[in-house]
PDB file of C-alpha atoms in Angstrom:
ATOM      1  CA  MET A 276     -37.238 -24.219   6.556  1.00  0.00           C
ATOM      2  CA  SER A 277     -35.607 -23.050   9.665  1.00  0.00           C
ATOM      3  CA  GLU A 278     -35.461 -26.754  10.452  1.00  0.00           C
ATOM      4  CA  ASN A 279     -33.359 -27.343   7.240  1.00  0.00           C
ATOM      5  CA  ARG A 280     -30.068 -27.979   7.309  1.00  0.00           C
ATOM      6  CA  ASN A 281     -27.364 -25.363   5.697  1.00  0.00           C
ATOM      7  CA  CYS A 282     -23.726 -24.548   4.780  1.00  0.00           C
ATOM      8  CA  ASN A 283     -23.285 -22.786   8.228  1.00  0.00           C
ATOM      9  CA  ASN A 284     -24.586 -26.222  10.710  1.00  0.00           C
ATOM     10  CA  MET A 285     -22.516 -28.935   8.986  1.00  0.00           C
ATOM     11  CA  PRO A 286     -23.010 -31.889  11.237  1.00  0.00           C
ATOM     12  CA  SER A 287     -19.810 -33.507  12.580  1.00  0.00           C
ATOM     13  CA  LYS A 288     -19.084 -36.705  11.016  1.00  0.00           C
ATOM     14  CA  ILE A 289     -17.821 -36.576   7.368  1.00  0.00           C
ATOM     15  CA  LYS A 290     -20.813 -38.671   5.661  1.00  0.00           C
ATOM     16  CA  GLU A 291     -18.263 -39.616   2.340  1.00  0.00           C
ATOM     17  CA  ALA A 292     -14.901 -38.725   0.184  1.00  0.00           C
ATOM     18  CA  VAL A 293     -16.088 -36.937  -3.335  1.00  0.00           C
ATOM     19  CA  CYS A 294     -14.067 -36.122  -5.691  1.00  0.00           C
ATOM     20  CA  ILE A 295     -13.903 -32.562  -7.260  1.00  0.00           C
ATOM     21  CA  ASP A 296     -12.767 -30.588 -10.444  1.00  0.00           C
ATOM     22  CA  THR A 297     -11.685 -27.513  -9.567  1.00  0.00           C
ATOM     23  CA  ASN A 298      -9.059 -25.222 -10.181  1.00  0.00           C
ATOM     24  CA  ARG A 299      -5.700 -24.627  -7.961  1.00  0.00           C
ATOM     25  CA  VAL A 300      -3.935 -22.111  -6.895  1.00  0.00           C
ATOM     26  CA  TYR A 301      -0.048 -23.553  -7.316  1.00  0.00           C
ATOM     27  CA  ASP A 302       1.837 -20.376  -6.748  1.00  0.00           C
ATOM     28  CA  SER A 303       1.299 -16.380  -6.262  1.00  0.00           C
ATOM     29  CA  CYS A 304       3.089 -12.951  -5.746  1.00  0.00           C
ATOM     30  CA  ALA A 305       1.782  -9.822  -4.350  1.00  0.00           C
ATOM     31  CA  ASP A 306       3.765  -6.053  -5.220  1.00  0.00           C
ATOM     32  CA  LYS A 307       2.877  -3.267  -5.032  1.00  0.00           C
ATOM     33  CA  ASP A 308       4.280  -0.834  -7.473  1.00  0.00           C
ATOM     34  CA  CYS A 309       5.139   3.072  -7.961  1.00  0.00           C
ATOM     35  CA  LEU A 310       5.473   3.509 -11.859  1.00  0.00           C
ATOM     36  CA  GLU A 311       7.797   6.825 -12.544  1.00  0.00           C
ATOM     37  CA  GLY A 312       7.295   9.037 -15.393  1.00  0.00           C
ATOM     38  CA  LEU A 313       4.357   6.935 -18.122  1.00  0.00           C
ATOM     39  CA  ARG A 314       3.941   8.612 -20.805  1.00  0.00           C
ATOM     40  CA  VAL A 315      -0.024   9.631 -21.636  1.00  0.00           C
ATOM     41  CA  TYR A 316      -0.554   9.392 -24.487  1.00  0.00           C
ATOM     42  CA  PHE A 317      -3.553  11.488 -25.826  1.00  0.00           C
ATOM     43  CA  THR A 318      -6.088  11.276 -29.190  1.00  0.00           C
ATOM     44  CA  ALA A 319      -6.246  14.391 -31.288  1.00  0.00           C
ATOM     45  CA  PRO A 320      -8.679  16.786 -30.115  1.00  0.00           C
ATOM     46  CA  ALA A 321      -6.665  16.227 -26.630  1.00  0.00           C
ATOM     47  CA  GLN A 322      -3.490  16.410 -28.177  1.00  0.00           C
ATOM     48  CA  ARG A 323      -4.771  20.171 -28.700  1.00  0.00           C
ATOM     49  CA  ILE A 324      -5.623  21.285 -25.301  1.00  0.00           C
ATOM     50  CA  ILE A 325      -2.214  19.599 -24.031  1.00  0.00           C
ATOM     51  CA  ASP A 326       0.312  21.476 -26.324  1.00  0.00           C
ATOM     52  CA  ARG A 327      -1.811  25.112 -25.353  1.00  0.00           C
ATOM     53  CA  ALA A 328      -1.778  23.715 -20.921  1.00  0.00           C
ATOM     54  CA  THR A 329       0.533  26.097 -18.947  1.00  0.00           C
ATOM     55  CA  ASN A 330      -0.406  23.264 -15.559  1.00  0.00           C
ATOM     56  CA  VAL A 331      -1.558  19.838 -15.202  1.00  0.00           C
ATOM     57  CA  ARG A 332      -3.540  18.139 -12.686  1.00  0.00           C
ATOM     58  CA  CYS A 333      -3.910  13.895 -11.865  1.00  0.00           C
ATOM     59  CA  ARG A 334      -8.008  13.075 -11.361  1.00  0.00           C
ATOM     60  CA  GLY A 335      -7.555   9.863 -11.202  1.00  0.00           C
ATOM     61  CA  CYS A 336      -6.903   6.380 -12.635  1.00  0.00           C
ATOM     62  CA  GLU A 337      -8.003   3.594 -13.604  1.00  0.00           C
ATOM     63  CA  VAL A 338      -6.913   0.141 -15.107  1.00  0.00           C
ATOM     64  CA  LEU A 339      -8.642  -0.892 -18.749  1.00  0.00           C
ATOM     65  CA  ASN A 340      -7.854  -3.923 -19.140  1.00  0.00           C
ATOM     66  CA  ALA A 341      -4.732  -6.331 -18.312  1.00  0.00           C
ATOM     67  CA  PHE A 342      -3.012  -8.830 -21.204  1.00  0.00           C
ATOM     68  CA  ILE A 343      -1.184 -12.324 -20.164  1.00  0.00           C
ATOM     69  CA  GLU A 344       0.910 -13.817 -21.382  1.00  0.00           C
ATOM     70  CA  VAL A 345       1.927 -17.518 -19.687  1.00  0.00           C
ATOM     71  CA  GLU A 346       5.864 -18.755 -21.664  1.00  0.00           C
ATOM     72  CA  ARG A 347       7.587 -22.077 -19.551  1.00  0.00           C
ATOM     73  CA  VAL A 348      11.016 -20.670 -18.869  1.00  0.00           C
ATOM     74  CA  PRO A 349      13.725 -22.731 -20.048  1.00  0.00           C
ATOM     75  CA  PHE A 350      15.935 -25.554 -18.030  1.00  0.00           C
ATOM     76  CA  ASN A 351      13.744 -25.032 -14.740  1.00  0.00           C
ATOM     77  CA  ARG A 352      10.816 -27.421 -14.640  1.00  0.00           C
ATOM     78  CA  GLY A 353       7.468 -26.380 -13.644  1.00  0.00           C
ATOM     79  CA  PHE A 354       8.141 -22.459 -13.258  1.00  0.00           C
ATOM     80  CA  TYR A 355       6.781 -20.083 -16.054  1.00  0.00           C
ATOM     81  CA  SER A 356       7.105 -16.533 -17.036  1.00  0.00           C
ATOM     82  CA  VAL A 357       4.183 -14.345 -16.813  1.00  0.00           C
ATOM     83  CA  ASP A 358       4.105 -11.142 -18.889  1.00  0.00           C
ATOM     84  CA  ILE A 359       1.559  -8.218 -18.253  1.00  0.00           C
ATOM     85  CA  THR A 360       0.864  -5.460 -19.938  1.00  0.00           C
ATOM     86  CA  TYR A 361      -1.718  -2.723 -18.129  1.00  0.00           C
ATOM     87  CA  PHE A 362      -3.900  -0.418 -19.638  1.00  0.00           C
ATOM     88  CA  PHE A 363      -4.407   2.981 -18.023  1.00  0.00           C
ATOM     89  CA  LYS A 364      -6.737   5.590 -18.254  1.00  0.00           C
ATOM     90  CA  VAL A 365      -5.864   8.897 -17.083  1.00  0.00           C
ATOM     91  CA  TYR A 366      -8.315  11.635 -15.935  1.00  0.00           C
ATOM     92  CA  LEU A 367      -6.339  14.993 -16.044  1.00  0.00           C
ATOM     93  CA  ASP A 368      -7.391  18.630 -15.308  1.00  0.00           C
ATOM     94  CA  VAL A 369      -5.485  20.434 -17.809  1.00  0.00           C
ATOM     95  CA  PHE A 370      -5.192  24.312 -16.986  1.00  0.00           C
ATOM     96  CA  CYS A 371      -4.889  26.860 -19.688  1.00  0.00           C
ATOM     97  CA  GLY A 372      -4.650  29.843 -18.300  1.00  0.00           C
ATOM     98  CA  ALA A 373      -4.305  32.054 -15.036  1.00  0.00           C
ATOM     99  CA  ALA A 374      -8.535  33.087 -15.401  1.00  0.00           C
ATOM    100  CA  THR A 375      -9.668  30.139 -17.211  1.00  0.00           C
ATOM    101  CA  PRO A 376     -11.047  26.898 -15.483  1.00  0.00           C
ATOM    102  CA  PRO A 377      -9.215  23.835 -16.258  1.00  0.00           C
ATOM    103  CA  THR A 378     -10.159  21.253 -19.061  1.00  0.00           C
ATOM    104  CA  THR A 379     -10.764  17.226 -17.959  1.00  0.00           C
ATOM    105  CA  VAL A 380      -9.435  15.667 -20.200  1.00  0.00           C
ATOM    106  CA  GLU A 381      -8.470  11.681 -20.794  1.00  0.00           C
ATOM    107  CA  GLY A 382      -5.087   9.629 -21.804  1.00  0.00           C
ATOM    108  CA  LEU A 383      -3.630   6.403 -21.960  1.00  0.00           C
ATOM    109  CA  CYS A 384      -0.530   5.448 -20.609  1.00  0.00           C
ATOM    110  CA  THR A 385       0.749   1.406 -20.621  1.00  0.00           C
ATOM    111  CA  PHE A 386       3.538  -0.170 -18.242  1.00  0.00           C
ATOM    112  CA  SER A 387       4.505  -3.736 -18.215  1.00  0.00           C
ATOM    113  CA  LYS A 388       5.957  -6.098 -15.723  1.00  0.00           C
ATOM    114  CA  LYS A 389       7.223  -9.825 -15.628  1.00  0.00           C
ATOM    115  CA  CYS A 390       6.894 -12.610 -12.981  1.00  0.00           C
ATOM    116  CA  ILE A 391       8.138 -15.782 -12.081  1.00  0.00           C
ATOM    117  CA  LEU A 392       5.902 -18.529 -10.874  1.00  0.00           C
ATOM    118  CA  TYR A 393       5.652 -21.963 -10.162  1.00  0.00           C
ATOM    119  CA  GLY A 394       2.797 -23.897 -12.624  1.00  0.00           C
ATOM    120  CA  SER A 395       3.855 -27.810 -12.420  1.00  0.00           C
ATOM    121  CA  GLU A 396       3.619 -30.036 -15.076  1.00  0.00           C
ATOM    122  CA  GLY A 397       0.899 -31.391 -17.063  1.00  0.00           C
ATOM    123  CA  ASN A 398       1.025 -31.853 -20.794  1.00  0.00           C
ATOM    124  CA  VAL A 399      -2.512 -33.963 -21.452  1.00  0.00           C
ATOM    125  CA  LYS A 400      -5.369 -32.328 -23.896  1.00  0.00           C
ATOM    126  CA  VAL A 401      -9.058 -31.732 -22.050  1.00  0.00           C
ATOM    127  CA  PHE A 402     -11.976 -32.484 -24.858  1.00  0.00           C
ATOM    128  CA  SER A 403     -15.748 -31.575 -23.277  1.00  0.00           C
ATOM    129  CA  SER A 404     -19.181 -32.310 -24.224  1.00  0.00           C
ATOM    130  CA  GLU A 405     -20.194 -29.707 -22.050  1.00  0.00           C
ATOM    131  CA  PHE A 406     -23.269 -27.902 -24.079  1.00  0.00           C
ATOM    132  CA  SER A 407     -22.627 -24.536 -25.717  1.00  0.00           C
ATOM    133  CA  SER A 408     -25.520 -21.913 -25.892  1.00  0.00           C
ATOM    134  CA  ASP A 409     -24.784 -20.528 -29.718  1.00  0.00           C
ATOM    135  CA  ALA A 410     -24.157 -23.956 -30.982  1.00  0.00           C
ATOM    136  CA  ILE A 411     -26.429 -27.198 -31.997  1.00  0.00           C
ATOM    137  CA  ASP A 412     -24.986 -29.481 -28.449  1.00  0.00           C
ATOM    138  CA  ASN A 413     -20.994 -29.264 -30.667  1.00  0.00           C
ATOM    139  CA  GLN A 414     -18.701 -30.358 -28.448  1.00  0.00           C
ATOM    140  CA  LEU A 415     -16.050 -27.419 -26.901  1.00  0.00           C
ATOM    141  CA  ASP A 416     -12.662 -27.184 -28.108  1.00  0.00           C
ATOM    142  CA  MET A 417     -10.117 -28.828 -26.359  1.00  0.00           C
ATOM    143  CA  VAL A 418      -8.146 -27.084 -24.097  1.00  0.00           C
ATOM    144  CA  ASN A 419      -4.998 -28.334 -22.118  1.00  0.00           C
ATOM    145  CA  THR A 420      -3.960 -28.143 -19.024  1.00  0.00           C
ATOM    146  CA  ASN A 421      -1.154 -25.503 -19.147  1.00  0.00           C
ATOM    147  CA  PRO A 422      -1.891 -22.844 -15.734  1.00  0.00           C
ATOM    148  CA  ARG A 423      -3.396 -20.305 -16.571  1.00  0.00           C
ATOM    149  CA  ALA A 424      -2.498 -16.477 -14.596  1.00  0.00           C
ATOM    150  CA  LYS A 425      -5.007 -14.368 -12.958  1.00  0.00           C
ATOM    151  CA  VAL A 426      -4.152 -10.995 -11.629  1.00  0.00           C
ATOM    152  CA  GLN A 427      -6.367  -8.757  -9.474  1.00  0.00           C
ATOM    153  CA  THR A 428      -5.805  -5.123  -8.911  1.00  0.00           C
ATOM    154  CA  VAL A 429      -7.216  -2.156  -8.012  1.00  0.00           C
ATOM    155  CA  ASP A 430      -7.437   1.005  -9.736  1.00  0.00           C
ATOM    156  CA  PRO A 431      -4.332   3.375  -8.872  1.00  0.00           C
ATOM    157  CA  LEU A 432      -3.542   5.908  -7.142  1.00  0.00           C
ATOM    158  CA  CYS A 433      -2.773   8.893  -9.144  1.00  0.00           C
ATOM    159  CA  LEU A 434       0.316  10.268  -7.534  1.00  0.00           C
ATOM    160  CA  GLU A 435       1.953  12.596 -10.103  1.00  0.00           C
ATOM    161  CA  ALA A 436       1.215  14.513 -13.575  1.00  0.00           C
ATOM    162  CA  LYS A 437       3.683  16.901 -14.739  1.00  0.00           C
ATOM    163  CA  LEU A 438       4.053  19.131 -17.837  1.00  0.00           C
ATOM    164  CA  CYS A 439       7.244  17.948 -20.096  1.00  0.00           C
ATOM    165  CA  ARG A 440       9.605  18.317 -23.293  1.00  0.00           C
ATOM    166  CA  PRO A 441       8.418  15.759 -25.572  1.00  0.00           C
ATOM    167  CA  CYS A 442      12.448  15.717 -25.940  1.00  0.00           C
ATOM    168  CA  ASP A 443      13.080  15.054 -22.197  1.00  0.00           C
ATOM    169  CA  CYS A 444      10.062  12.350 -21.345  1.00  0.00           C
ATOM    170  CA  CYS A 445      10.447  10.242 -24.155  1.00  0.00           C
ATOM    171  CA  GLU A 446      12.915   8.691 -25.294  1.00  0.00           C
ATOM    172  CA  ASP A 447      11.580   6.104 -27.505  1.00  0.00           C
ATOM    173  CA  GLY A 448      10.294   9.509 -29.549  1.00  0.00           C
ATOM    174  CA  CYS A 449       6.481   9.888 -28.185  1.00  0.00           C
ATOM    175  CA  ASN A 450       6.245   6.940 -30.552  1.00  0.00           C
ATOM    176  CA  ILE A 451       2.646   5.181 -29.663  1.00  0.00           C
ATOM    177  CA  SER A 452       2.762   1.135 -31.154  1.00  0.00           C
ATOM    178  CA  ARG A 453      -0.937  -0.058 -32.492  1.00  0.00           C
ATOM    179  CA  VAL A 454      -3.653   0.953 -29.589  1.00  0.00           C
ATOM    180  CA  PRO A 455      -6.249  -2.549 -29.298  1.00  0.00           C
ATOM    181  CA  GLY A 456      -9.788  -1.862 -30.216  1.00  0.00           C
ATOM    182  CA  GLY A 457     -11.274  -2.485 -26.880  1.00  0.00           C
ATOM    183  CA  VAL A 458      -8.967   0.211 -25.195  1.00  0.00           C
ATOM    184  CA  ALA A 459      -9.206   2.635 -28.273  1.00  0.00           C
ATOM    185  CA  ARG A 460     -12.543   2.084 -27.717  1.00  0.00           C
ATOM    186  CA  ALA A 461     -12.316   4.252 -24.396  1.00  0.00           C
ATOM    187  CA  PHE A 462     -11.758   7.066 -25.554  1.00  0.00           C
ATOM    188  CA  ASN A 463     -13.437   9.424 -27.676  1.00  0.00           C
ATOM    189  CA  GLY A 464     -12.235  10.317 -31.498  1.00  0.00           C
ATOM    190  CA  ASP A 465      -8.665   8.490 -32.357  1.00  0.00           C
ATOM    191  CA  PHE A 466      -5.131   8.994 -31.078  1.00  0.00           C
ATOM    192  CA  ALA A 467      -3.097  11.767 -32.475  1.00  0.00           C
ATOM    193  CA  ASN A 468      -0.644  10.827 -34.749  1.00  0.00           C
ATOM    194  CA  TYR A 469       2.561  11.130 -33.670  1.00  0.00           C
ATOM    195  CA  GLU A 470       4.670  11.192 -36.679  1.00  0.00           C
ATOM    196  CA  GLN A 471       4.979  14.708 -35.804  1.00  0.00           C
ATOM    197  CA  GLU A 472       6.343  15.237 -32.284  1.00  0.00           C
ATOM    198  CA  PRO A 473       3.835  17.615 -30.482  1.00  0.00           C
ATOM    199  CA  GLN A 474       4.562  20.210 -28.493  1.00  0.00           C
ATOM    200  CA  LYS A 475       4.074  18.970 -24.781  1.00  0.00           C
ATOM    201  CA  ALA A 476       3.986  15.937 -23.444  1.00  0.00           C
ATOM    202  CA  VAL A 477       2.709  14.352 -19.752  1.00  0.00           C
ATOM    203  CA  THR A 478       4.150  11.944 -17.338  1.00  0.00           C
ATOM    204  CA  VAL A 479       2.093  10.702 -14.621  1.00  0.00           C
ATOM    205  CA  THR A 480       3.885   8.282 -11.315  1.00  0.00           C
ATOM    206  CA  LEU A 481       1.431   6.035 -10.395  1.00  0.00           C
ATOM    207  CA  GLY A 482       0.516   3.527  -7.355  1.00  0.00           C
ATOM    208  CA  ILE A 483      -0.411  -0.148  -7.938  1.00  0.00           C
ATOM    209  CA  PHE A 484      -0.810  -2.706  -6.123  1.00  0.00           C
ATOM    210  CA  THR A 485      -1.303  -6.235  -7.563  1.00  0.00           C
ATOM    211  CA  ILE A 486      -1.651  -9.836  -7.002  1.00  0.00           C
ATOM    212  CA  VAL A 487      -0.909 -12.678  -9.264  1.00  0.00           C
ATOM    213  CA  GLN A 488      -2.202 -16.245  -9.501  1.00  0.00           C
ATOM    214  CA  LEU A 489      -1.175 -18.970 -11.570  1.00  0.00           C
ATOM    215  CA  GLU A 490      -3.666 -22.188 -11.034  1.00  0.00           C
ATOM    216  CA  ARG A 491      -4.341 -25.243 -12.928  1.00  0.00           C
ATOM    217  CA  ASP A 492      -7.820 -27.550 -13.438  1.00  0.00           C
ATOM    218  CA  VAL A 493      -6.967 -30.548 -10.749  1.00  0.00           C
ATOM    219  CA  GLN A 494      -9.415 -33.314  -9.619  1.00  0.00           C
ATOM    220  CA  MET A 495      -8.983 -33.161  -5.735  1.00  0.00           C
ATOM    221  CA  LEU A 496     -10.872 -35.656  -3.072  1.00  0.00           C
ATOM    222  CA  ILE A 497     -12.669 -33.375  -0.217  1.00  0.00           C
ATOM    223  CA  PRO A 498     -14.561 -34.938   2.913  1.00  0.00           C
ATOM    224  CA  ALA A 499     -18.641 -34.252   2.361  1.00  0.00           C
ATOM    225  CA  TYR A 500     -21.018 -33.278   5.134  1.00  0.00           C
ATOM    226  CA  ASP A 501     -23.873 -32.885   3.437  1.00  0.00           C
ATOM    227  CA  PHE A 502     -25.366 -30.730   0.920  1.00  0.00           C
ATOM    228  CA  CYS A 503     -26.514 -27.126   1.635  1.00  0.00           C
ATOM    229  CA  ILE A 504     -29.936 -26.266   1.929  1.00  0.00           C
ATOM    230  CA  PRO A 505     -31.148 -23.091   1.781  1.00  0.00           C
ATOM    231  CA  SER A 506     -32.514 -22.394   5.707  1.00  0.00           C
ATOM    232  CA  LYS A 507     -34.544 -19.454   4.757  1.00  0.00           C
ATOM    233  CA  GLU A 508     -37.645 -18.972   2.414  1.00  0.00           C
ATOM    234  CA  CYS A 509     -37.243 -16.740  -0.606  1.00  0.00           C
ATOM    235  CA  ASN A 510     -39.277 -12.842   0.668  1.00  0.00           C
ATOM    236  CA  CYS A 511     -41.379 -12.122  -2.553  1.00  0.00           C
ATOM    237  CA  GLU A 512     -43.347  -9.473  -0.745  1.00  0.00           C
ATOM    238  CA  THR A 513     -43.343  -5.603  -1.786  1.00  0.00           C
ATOM    239  CA  ASP A 514     -42.081  -3.937   1.810  1.00  0.00           C
ATOM    240  CA  ASP A 515     -43.367  -0.367   2.116  1.00  0.00           C
ATOM    241  CA  PRO A 516     -40.193   1.738   1.297  1.00  0.00           C
ATOM    242  CA  CYS A 517     -40.171   3.880   4.540  1.00  0.00           C
ATOM    243  CA  ASP A 518     -40.439   0.561   6.377  1.00  0.00           C
ATOM    244  CA  ALA A 519     -37.093  -0.654   4.182  1.00  0.00           C
ATOM    245  CA  PHE A 520     -35.384   2.709   5.065  1.00  0.00           C
ATOM    246  CA  ARG A 521     -35.837   1.965   9.069  1.00  0.00           C
ATOM    247  CA  ARG A 522     -34.184  -0.787   8.739  1.00  0.00           C
ATOM    248  CA  ILE A 523     -31.020   0.336   7.449  1.00  0.00           C
ATOM    249  CA  GLU A 524     -28.523   0.607  10.362  1.00  0.00           C
ATOM    250  CA  PHE A 525     -27.561   4.905  10.862  1.00  0.00           C
ATOM    251  CA  PRO A 526     -24.555   4.430   8.958  1.00  0.00           C
ATOM    252  CA  ILE A 527     -22.222   6.039  11.200  1.00  0.00           C
ATOM    253  CA  ASP A 528     -18.414   5.321  10.238  1.00  0.00           C
ATOM    254  CA  GLU A 529     -19.805   7.732   6.193  1.00  0.00           C
ATOM    255  CA  PHE A 530     -20.374  10.572   9.772  1.00  0.00           C
ATOM    256  CA  PHE A 531     -17.222   9.455  11.774  1.00  0.00           C
ATOM    257  CA  PRO A 532     -14.157   8.305   9.717  1.00  0.00           C
ATOM    258  CA  PRO A 533     -12.525   4.801  11.529  1.00  0.00           C
ATOM    259  CA  ARG A 534      -8.805   5.544  13.254  1.00  0.00           C
ATOM    260  CA  GLU A 535      -6.322   4.519  10.473  1.00  0.00           C
ATOM    261  CA  GLY A 536      -5.249   1.524  12.325  1.00  0.00           C
ATOM    262  CA  ASN A 537      -8.475   0.253  11.955  1.00  0.00           C
ATOM    263  CA  LEU A 538      -8.098   0.094   8.275  1.00  0.00           C
ATOM    264  CA  ARG A 539      -5.020  -1.349   7.608  1.00  0.00           C
ATOM    265  CA  ASP A 540      -5.137  -4.856   5.994  1.00  0.00           C
ATOM    266  CA  SER A 541      -3.684  -7.860   7.567  1.00  0.00           C
ATOM    267  CA  TYR A 542      -2.252  -8.914   4.665  1.00  0.00           C
ATOM    268  CA  PRO A 543       0.707  -8.248   3.892  1.00  0.00           C
ATOM    269  CA  ILE A 544       1.225  -6.489   0.328  1.00  0.00           C
ATOM    270  CA  GLY A 545       4.744  -5.431  -0.453  1.00  0.00           C
ATOM    271  CA  GLY A 546       8.676  -6.709  -0.871  1.00  0.00           C
ATOM    272  CA  SER A 547      10.211  -9.064  -3.152  1.00  0.00           C
ATOM    273  CA  CYS A 548       7.858 -11.715  -4.584  1.00  0.00           C
ATOM    274  CA  GLY A 549      10.218 -12.452  -7.505  1.00  0.00           C
ATOM    275  CA  CYS A 550       8.059  -9.876  -9.648  1.00  0.00           C
ATOM    276  CA  GLY A 551       9.704  -7.588 -12.277  1.00  0.00           C
ATOM    277  CA  GLU A 552       9.602  -4.497 -14.475  1.00  0.00           C
TER     278      GLU A 552
END
């Protein structure tokens, strides 16, 4: 097996040109947003705890989902608006008294933004006979070649959390539209009925990094060197756990964290890329 060639040992000459069907990224942008004063919504049991709170502290935040819509920009051929709505799950430590330990509650907040990206043009309809496991080899549904948007993000940084009066931090009266089912299932209980104004509210400030891409299905002609053949055999032997442990390198970075300069990402995140709220 060691004599077989793999992708890292390509021959020097191109053997042929092959046509592949793949996704091509036509346009993309990177952004970092500081989301100030986002209103946090709670389930009914959590809201009762918030109403008794004297202080709050943010423990963390995660992205539950992102709804994405792609629409053609009028009078600007080939450009599309990408509307993104994020759903965040925020973890808060709630203090209800000087001598009592904090209670951790979970809340929901949302944020919407829009990007204008180039996605080229194409109006053909695509049909495929690809096998579907839940059908008797039926043809798959028709799709078109409109560009698809892809959003990449990491869990945001929770920069600040504070208590406020609902009338001071909720211009819309602290109302929230119907929570999508997939998002609501991430919380225990139903969300509070805000027709009756709560006694206290919470706002958070989040920092989030995002990459947005607009891509299409295309056929591309690429050079082919050879097939990728594995260069090693599968090892099915069960190692002694102590022998396996001895082969693991000592995690020096865990004991001696790297300096700031070694952690900087070489990719320039930031600046304007055509994205806006």
